[in-house]
mmCIF file of C-alpha atoms in Angstrom:
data_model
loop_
_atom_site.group_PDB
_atom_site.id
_atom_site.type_symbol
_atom_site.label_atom_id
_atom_site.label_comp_id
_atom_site.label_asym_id
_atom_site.label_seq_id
_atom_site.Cartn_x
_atom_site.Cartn_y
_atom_site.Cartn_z
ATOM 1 C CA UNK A 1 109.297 145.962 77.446
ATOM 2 C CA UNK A 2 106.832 144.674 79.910
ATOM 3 C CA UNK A 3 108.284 143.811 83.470
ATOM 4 C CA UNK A 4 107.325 140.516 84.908
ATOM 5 C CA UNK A 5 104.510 141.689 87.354
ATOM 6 C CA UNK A 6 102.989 143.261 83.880
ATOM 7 C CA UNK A 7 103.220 139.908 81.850
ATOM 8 C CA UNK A 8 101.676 137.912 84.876
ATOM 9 C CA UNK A 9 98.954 140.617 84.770
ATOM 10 C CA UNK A 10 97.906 140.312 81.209
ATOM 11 C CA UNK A 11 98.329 136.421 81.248
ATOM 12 C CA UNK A 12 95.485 136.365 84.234
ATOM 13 C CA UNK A 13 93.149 138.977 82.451
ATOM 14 C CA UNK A 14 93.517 136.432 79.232
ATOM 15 C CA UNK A 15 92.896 133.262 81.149
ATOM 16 C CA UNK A 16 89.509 135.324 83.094
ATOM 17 C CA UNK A 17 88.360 135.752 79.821
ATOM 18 C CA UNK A 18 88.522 132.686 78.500
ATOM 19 C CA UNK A 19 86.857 132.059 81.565
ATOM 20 C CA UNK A 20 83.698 134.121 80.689
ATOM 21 C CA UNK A 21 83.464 133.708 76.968
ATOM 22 C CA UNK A 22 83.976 129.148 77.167
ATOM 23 C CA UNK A 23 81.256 128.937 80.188
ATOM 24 C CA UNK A 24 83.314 127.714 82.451
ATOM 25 C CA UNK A 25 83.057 126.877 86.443
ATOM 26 C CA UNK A 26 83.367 130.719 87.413
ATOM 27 C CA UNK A 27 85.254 129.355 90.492
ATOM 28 C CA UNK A 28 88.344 129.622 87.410
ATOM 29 C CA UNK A 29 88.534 133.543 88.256
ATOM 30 C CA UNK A 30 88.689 133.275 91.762
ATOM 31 C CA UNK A 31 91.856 130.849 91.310
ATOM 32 C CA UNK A 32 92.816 132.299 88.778
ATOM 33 C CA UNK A 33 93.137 136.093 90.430
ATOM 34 C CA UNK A 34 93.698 134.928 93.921
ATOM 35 C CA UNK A 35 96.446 132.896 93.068
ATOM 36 C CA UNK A 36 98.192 135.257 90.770
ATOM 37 C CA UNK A 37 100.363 133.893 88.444
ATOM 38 C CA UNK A 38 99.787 129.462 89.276
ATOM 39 C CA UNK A 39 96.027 129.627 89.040
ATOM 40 C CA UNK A 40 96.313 131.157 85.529
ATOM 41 C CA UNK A 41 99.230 128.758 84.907
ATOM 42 C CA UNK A 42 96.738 125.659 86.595
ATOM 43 C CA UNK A 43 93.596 126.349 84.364
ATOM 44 C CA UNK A 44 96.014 126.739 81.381
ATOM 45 C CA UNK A 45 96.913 123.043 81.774
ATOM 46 C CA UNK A 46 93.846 121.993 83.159
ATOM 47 C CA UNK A 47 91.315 123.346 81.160
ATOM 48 C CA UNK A 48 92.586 125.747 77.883
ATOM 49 C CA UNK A 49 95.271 123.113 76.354
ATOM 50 C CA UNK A 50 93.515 120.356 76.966
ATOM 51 C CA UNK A 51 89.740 122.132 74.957
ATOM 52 C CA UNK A 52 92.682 122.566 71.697
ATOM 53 C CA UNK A 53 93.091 118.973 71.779
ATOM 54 C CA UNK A 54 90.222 116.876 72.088
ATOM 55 C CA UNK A 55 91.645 114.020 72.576
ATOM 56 C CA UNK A 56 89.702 111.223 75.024
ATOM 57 C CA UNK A 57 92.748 111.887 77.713
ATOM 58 C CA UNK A 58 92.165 115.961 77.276
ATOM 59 C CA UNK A 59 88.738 115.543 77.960
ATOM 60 C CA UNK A 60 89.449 113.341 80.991
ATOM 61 C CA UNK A 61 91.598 116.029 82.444
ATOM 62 C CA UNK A 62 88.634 118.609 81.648
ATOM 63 C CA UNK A 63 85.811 116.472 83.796
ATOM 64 C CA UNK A 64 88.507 115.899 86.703
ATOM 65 C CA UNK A 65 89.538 119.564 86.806
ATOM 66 C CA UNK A 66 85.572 120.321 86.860
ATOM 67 C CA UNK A 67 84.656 117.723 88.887
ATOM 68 C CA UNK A 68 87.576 118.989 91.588
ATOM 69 C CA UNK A 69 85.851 122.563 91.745
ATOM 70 C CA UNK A 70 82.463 121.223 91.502
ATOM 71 C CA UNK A 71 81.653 117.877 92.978
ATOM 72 C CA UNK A 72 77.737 118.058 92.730
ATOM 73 C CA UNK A 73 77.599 119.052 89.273
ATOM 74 C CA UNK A 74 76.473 115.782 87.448
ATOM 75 C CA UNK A 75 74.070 115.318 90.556
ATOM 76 C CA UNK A 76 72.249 118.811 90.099
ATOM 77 C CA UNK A 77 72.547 118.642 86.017
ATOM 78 C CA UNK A 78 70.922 114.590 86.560
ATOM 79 C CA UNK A 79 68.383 115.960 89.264
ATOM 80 C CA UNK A 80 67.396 118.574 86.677
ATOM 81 C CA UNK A 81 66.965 116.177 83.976
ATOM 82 C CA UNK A 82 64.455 113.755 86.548
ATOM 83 C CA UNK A 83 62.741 116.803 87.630
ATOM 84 C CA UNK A 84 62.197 117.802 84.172
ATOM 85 C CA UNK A 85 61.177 113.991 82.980
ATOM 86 C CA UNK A 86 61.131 111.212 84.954
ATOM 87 C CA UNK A 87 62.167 108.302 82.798
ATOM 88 C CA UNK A 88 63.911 105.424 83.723
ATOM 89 C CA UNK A 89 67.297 106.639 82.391
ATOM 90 C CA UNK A 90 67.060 110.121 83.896
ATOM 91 C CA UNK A 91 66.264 107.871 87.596
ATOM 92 C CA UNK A 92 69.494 105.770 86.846
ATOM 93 C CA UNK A 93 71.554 108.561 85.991
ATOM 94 C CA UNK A 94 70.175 110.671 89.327
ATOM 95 C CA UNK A 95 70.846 107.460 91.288
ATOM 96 C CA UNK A 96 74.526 106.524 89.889
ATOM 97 C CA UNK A 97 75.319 110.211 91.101
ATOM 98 C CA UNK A 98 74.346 110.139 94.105
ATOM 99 C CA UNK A 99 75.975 107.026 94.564
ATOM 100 C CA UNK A 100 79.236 109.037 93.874
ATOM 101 C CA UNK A 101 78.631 111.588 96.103
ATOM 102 C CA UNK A 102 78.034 108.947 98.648
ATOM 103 C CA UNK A 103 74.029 109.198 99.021
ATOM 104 C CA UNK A 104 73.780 105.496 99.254
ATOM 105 C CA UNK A 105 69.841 105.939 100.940
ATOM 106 C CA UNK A 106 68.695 108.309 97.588
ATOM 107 C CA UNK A 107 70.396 106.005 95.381
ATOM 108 C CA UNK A 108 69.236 103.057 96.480
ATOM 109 C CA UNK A 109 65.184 104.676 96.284
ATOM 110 C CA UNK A 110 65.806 106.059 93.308
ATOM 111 C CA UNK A 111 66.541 102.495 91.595
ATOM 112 C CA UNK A 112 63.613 101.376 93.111
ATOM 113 C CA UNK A 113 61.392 103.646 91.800
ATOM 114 C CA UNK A 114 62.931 102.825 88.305
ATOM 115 C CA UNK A 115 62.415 98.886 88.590
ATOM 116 C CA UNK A 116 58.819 98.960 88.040
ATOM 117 C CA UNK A 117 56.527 97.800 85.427
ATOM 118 C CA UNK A 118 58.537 96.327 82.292
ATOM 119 C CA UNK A 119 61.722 97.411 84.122
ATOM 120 C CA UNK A 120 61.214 95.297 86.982
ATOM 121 C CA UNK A 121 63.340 92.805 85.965
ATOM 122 C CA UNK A 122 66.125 95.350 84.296
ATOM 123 C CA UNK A 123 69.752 93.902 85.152
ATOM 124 C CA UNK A 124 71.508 96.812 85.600
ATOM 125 C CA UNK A 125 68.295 98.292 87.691
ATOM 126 C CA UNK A 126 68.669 95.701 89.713
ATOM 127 C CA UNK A 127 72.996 96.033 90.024
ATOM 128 C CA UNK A 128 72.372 99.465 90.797
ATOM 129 C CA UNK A 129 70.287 98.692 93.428
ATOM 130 C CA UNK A 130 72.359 95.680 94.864
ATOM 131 C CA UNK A 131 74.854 97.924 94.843
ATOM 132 C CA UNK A 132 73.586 100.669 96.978
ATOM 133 C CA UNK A 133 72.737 97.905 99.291
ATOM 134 C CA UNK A 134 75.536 96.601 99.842
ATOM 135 C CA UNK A 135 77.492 100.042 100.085
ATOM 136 C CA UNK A 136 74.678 100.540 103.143
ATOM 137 C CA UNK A 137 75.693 97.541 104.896
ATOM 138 C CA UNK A 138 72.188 95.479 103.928
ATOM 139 C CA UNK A 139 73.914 92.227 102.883
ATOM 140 C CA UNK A 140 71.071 90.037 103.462
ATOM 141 C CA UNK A 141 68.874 92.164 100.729
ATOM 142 C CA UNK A 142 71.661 92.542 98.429
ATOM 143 C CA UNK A 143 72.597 89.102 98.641
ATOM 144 C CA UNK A 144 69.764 87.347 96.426
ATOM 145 C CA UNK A 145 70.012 90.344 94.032
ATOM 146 C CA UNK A 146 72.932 89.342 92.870
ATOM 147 C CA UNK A 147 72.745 85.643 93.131
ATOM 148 C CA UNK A 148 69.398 86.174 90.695
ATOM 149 C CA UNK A 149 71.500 88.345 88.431
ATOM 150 C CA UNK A 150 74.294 85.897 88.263
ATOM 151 C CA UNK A 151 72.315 82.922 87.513
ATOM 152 C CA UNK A 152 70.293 84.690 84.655
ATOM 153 C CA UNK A 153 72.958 86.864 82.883
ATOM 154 C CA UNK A 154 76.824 86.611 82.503
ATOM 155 C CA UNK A 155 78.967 86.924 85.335
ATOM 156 C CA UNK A 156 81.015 90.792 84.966
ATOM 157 C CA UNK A 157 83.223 91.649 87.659
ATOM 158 C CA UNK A 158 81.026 94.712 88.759
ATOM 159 C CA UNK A 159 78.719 91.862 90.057
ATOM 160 C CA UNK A 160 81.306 89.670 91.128
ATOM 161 C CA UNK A 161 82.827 92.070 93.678
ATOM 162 C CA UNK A 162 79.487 93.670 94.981
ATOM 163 C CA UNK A 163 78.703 89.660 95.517
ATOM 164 C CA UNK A 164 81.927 89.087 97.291
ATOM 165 C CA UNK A 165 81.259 91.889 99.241
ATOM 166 C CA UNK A 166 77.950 90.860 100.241
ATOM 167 C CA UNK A 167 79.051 87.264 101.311
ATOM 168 C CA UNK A 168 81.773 88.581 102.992
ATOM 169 C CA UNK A 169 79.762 90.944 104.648
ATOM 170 C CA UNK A 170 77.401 87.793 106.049
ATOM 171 C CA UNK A 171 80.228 86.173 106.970
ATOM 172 C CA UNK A 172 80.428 83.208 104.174
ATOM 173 C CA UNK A 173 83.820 83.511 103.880
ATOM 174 C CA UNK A 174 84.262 80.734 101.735
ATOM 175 C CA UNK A 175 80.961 81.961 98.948
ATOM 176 C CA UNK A 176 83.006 85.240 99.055
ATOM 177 C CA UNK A 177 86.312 84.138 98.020
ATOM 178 C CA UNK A 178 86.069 82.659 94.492
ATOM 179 C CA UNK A 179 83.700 86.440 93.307
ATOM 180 C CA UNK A 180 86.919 88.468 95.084
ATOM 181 C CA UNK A 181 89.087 86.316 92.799
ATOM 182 C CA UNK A 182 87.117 86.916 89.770
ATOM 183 C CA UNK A 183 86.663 90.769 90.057
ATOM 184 C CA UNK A 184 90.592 91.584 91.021
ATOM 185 C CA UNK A 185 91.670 90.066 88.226
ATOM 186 C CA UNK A 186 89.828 91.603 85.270
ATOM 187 C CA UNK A 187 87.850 94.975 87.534
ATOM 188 C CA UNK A 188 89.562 98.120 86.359
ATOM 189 C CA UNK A 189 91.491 100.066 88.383
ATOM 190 C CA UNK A 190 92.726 99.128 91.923
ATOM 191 C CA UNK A 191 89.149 98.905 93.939
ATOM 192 C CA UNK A 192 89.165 94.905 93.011
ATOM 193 C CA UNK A 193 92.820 94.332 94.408
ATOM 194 C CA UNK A 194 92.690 96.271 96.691
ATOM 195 C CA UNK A 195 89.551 94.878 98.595
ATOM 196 C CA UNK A 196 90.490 91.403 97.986
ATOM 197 C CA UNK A 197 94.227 92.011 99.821
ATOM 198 C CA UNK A 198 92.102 93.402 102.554
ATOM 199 C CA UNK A 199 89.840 90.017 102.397
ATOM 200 C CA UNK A 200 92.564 88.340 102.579
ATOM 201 C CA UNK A 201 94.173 89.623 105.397
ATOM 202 C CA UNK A 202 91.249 89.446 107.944
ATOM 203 C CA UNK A 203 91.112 85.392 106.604
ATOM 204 C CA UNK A 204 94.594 85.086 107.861
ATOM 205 C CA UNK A 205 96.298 84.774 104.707
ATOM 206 C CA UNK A 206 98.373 88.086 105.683
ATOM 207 C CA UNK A 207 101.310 87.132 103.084
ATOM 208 C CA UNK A 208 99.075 86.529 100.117
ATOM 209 C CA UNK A 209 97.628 90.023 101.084
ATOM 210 C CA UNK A 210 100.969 91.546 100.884
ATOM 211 C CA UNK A 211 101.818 90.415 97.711
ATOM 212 C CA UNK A 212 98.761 91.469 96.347
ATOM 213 C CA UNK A 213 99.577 95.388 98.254
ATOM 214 C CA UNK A 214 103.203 94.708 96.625
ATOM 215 C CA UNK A 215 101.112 94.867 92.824
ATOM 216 C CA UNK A 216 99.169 97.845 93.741
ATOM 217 C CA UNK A 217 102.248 99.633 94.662
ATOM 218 C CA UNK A 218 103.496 98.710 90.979
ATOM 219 C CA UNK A 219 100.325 99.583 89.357
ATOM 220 C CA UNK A 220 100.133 102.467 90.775
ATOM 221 C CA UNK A 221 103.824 103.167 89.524
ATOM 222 C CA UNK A 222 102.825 102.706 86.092
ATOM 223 C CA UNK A 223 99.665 105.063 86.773
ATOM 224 C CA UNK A 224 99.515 108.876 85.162
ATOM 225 C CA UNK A 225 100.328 111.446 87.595
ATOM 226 C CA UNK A 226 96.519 112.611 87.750
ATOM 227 C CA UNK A 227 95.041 109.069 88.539
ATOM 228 C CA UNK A 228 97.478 108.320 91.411
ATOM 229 C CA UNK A 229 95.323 110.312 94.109
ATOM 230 C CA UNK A 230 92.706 107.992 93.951
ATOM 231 C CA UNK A 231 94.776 104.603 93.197
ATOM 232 C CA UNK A 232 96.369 105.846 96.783
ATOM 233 C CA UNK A 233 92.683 105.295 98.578
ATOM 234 C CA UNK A 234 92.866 101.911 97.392
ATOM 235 C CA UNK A 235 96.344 101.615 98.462
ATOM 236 C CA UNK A 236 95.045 102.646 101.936
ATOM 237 C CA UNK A 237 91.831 100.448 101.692
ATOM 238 C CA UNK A 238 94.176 97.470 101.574
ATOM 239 C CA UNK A 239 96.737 98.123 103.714
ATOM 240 C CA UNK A 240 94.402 99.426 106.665
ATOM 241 C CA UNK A 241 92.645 95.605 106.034
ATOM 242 C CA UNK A 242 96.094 94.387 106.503
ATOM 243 C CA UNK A 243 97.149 96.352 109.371
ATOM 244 C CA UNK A 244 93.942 95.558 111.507
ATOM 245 C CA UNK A 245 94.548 91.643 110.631
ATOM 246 C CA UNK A 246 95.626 89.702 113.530
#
């Protein structure tokens, strides 16, 4: 009979070659030797059970578990595509990644290079671009993006809150507060909430923003186990808003 250390062993040598053979992030062995038996045991669950399931959740866990060990990968694989052909799509892919890795100045030229010709007038080209605006702090150019977007096309809460935020951001309080409204209630996830609590708080309505932190807390209750991390920065968002209200 095998002793324990020998087990561990052969379970590590097992999970490094399902490593090799399934392409994976060779960051795996690294964990997965260095950390001797729990990395094994980690890109078990992370990785091998959820590849015999298939189901949408599995495949979740698989892009967050890759994403984790290799934030820039949907940046490089999108920067390969736009390299290789320069289409519209391929430009709004690029751009929505490097929005997520928080390149908010390549984003916003890579949308403008898209919006040209036919696409000019492309709503989500021009979201996209609003967007990266407003995550840069230009308000006043972001502004009339979205106002043109909202008059010509159905309001969606993505809009909404980038709206809010850019009225807010100008200090038209009162424009921002019925878009905040609007996008907490049907945005997904806790990004909505929680930047309307903070709204809230700096107009002096400090109890309405505390009930509103008292629903994340119970959403993020409710929340799976490997969702919570990033629920909790929208915690903080809001109750740092709330906190610095006077």
């Amino acid at each position: 009979m095998l002793p324990l250390f020998g087990i561990g062993l052969l379970f590590s040598i097992a999970m490094c070659v399902h490593v090799v053979r399934s392409g994976q992030n060779m960051m795996w062995l690294y964990i997965i030797l260095f950390l001797s038996p729990i990395g094994g045991i980690v890109y078990l669950i992370a990785v091998v059970i959820p590849s015999m399931t298939g189901s949408p959740a599995a495949r979740m866990a698989r892009e967050a578990a890759r994403d984790t060990l290799d934030p820039t990968r949907n940046y490089r694989s999108a920067k390969a595509a736009v390299d290789d052909s320069p289409t519209v799509y391929n430009r709004m892919r690029m751009a929505a990644a490097a929005g997520e890795l928080g390149r908010w100045d390549e984003a916003e030229a890579l949308y403008r290079a898209a919006a040209q010709g036919v696409h000019a007038e492309d709503p989500a080209l021009a979201y996209g671009l609003a967007h990266a605006l407003v995550e840069l702090g230009r308000y006043a150019e972001a502004a009339p993006l979205l106002e043109k977007l909202e008059r010509e096309n159905p309001r969606t809460p993505q809009t909404a809150l980038a709206l809010a935020r850019a009225y807010d951001g100008l200090g038209r309080t009162a424009d921002a507060e019925a878009p905040y409204q609007y996008a907490a209630a049907r945005l997904p996830g806790l990004e909505g909430i929680a930047r309307q609590a903070a709204f809230l708080a700096r107009t002096g309505r400090k109890a309405e923003a505390q009930e509103a932190l008292v629903e994340i807390d119970k959403r993020i209750e409710r929340l799976n186990a490997r969702f919570r991390k990033e629920a909790r920065q929208w915690r903080d968002l809001a109750a740092d808003g709330i906190a610095r209200a006077k």
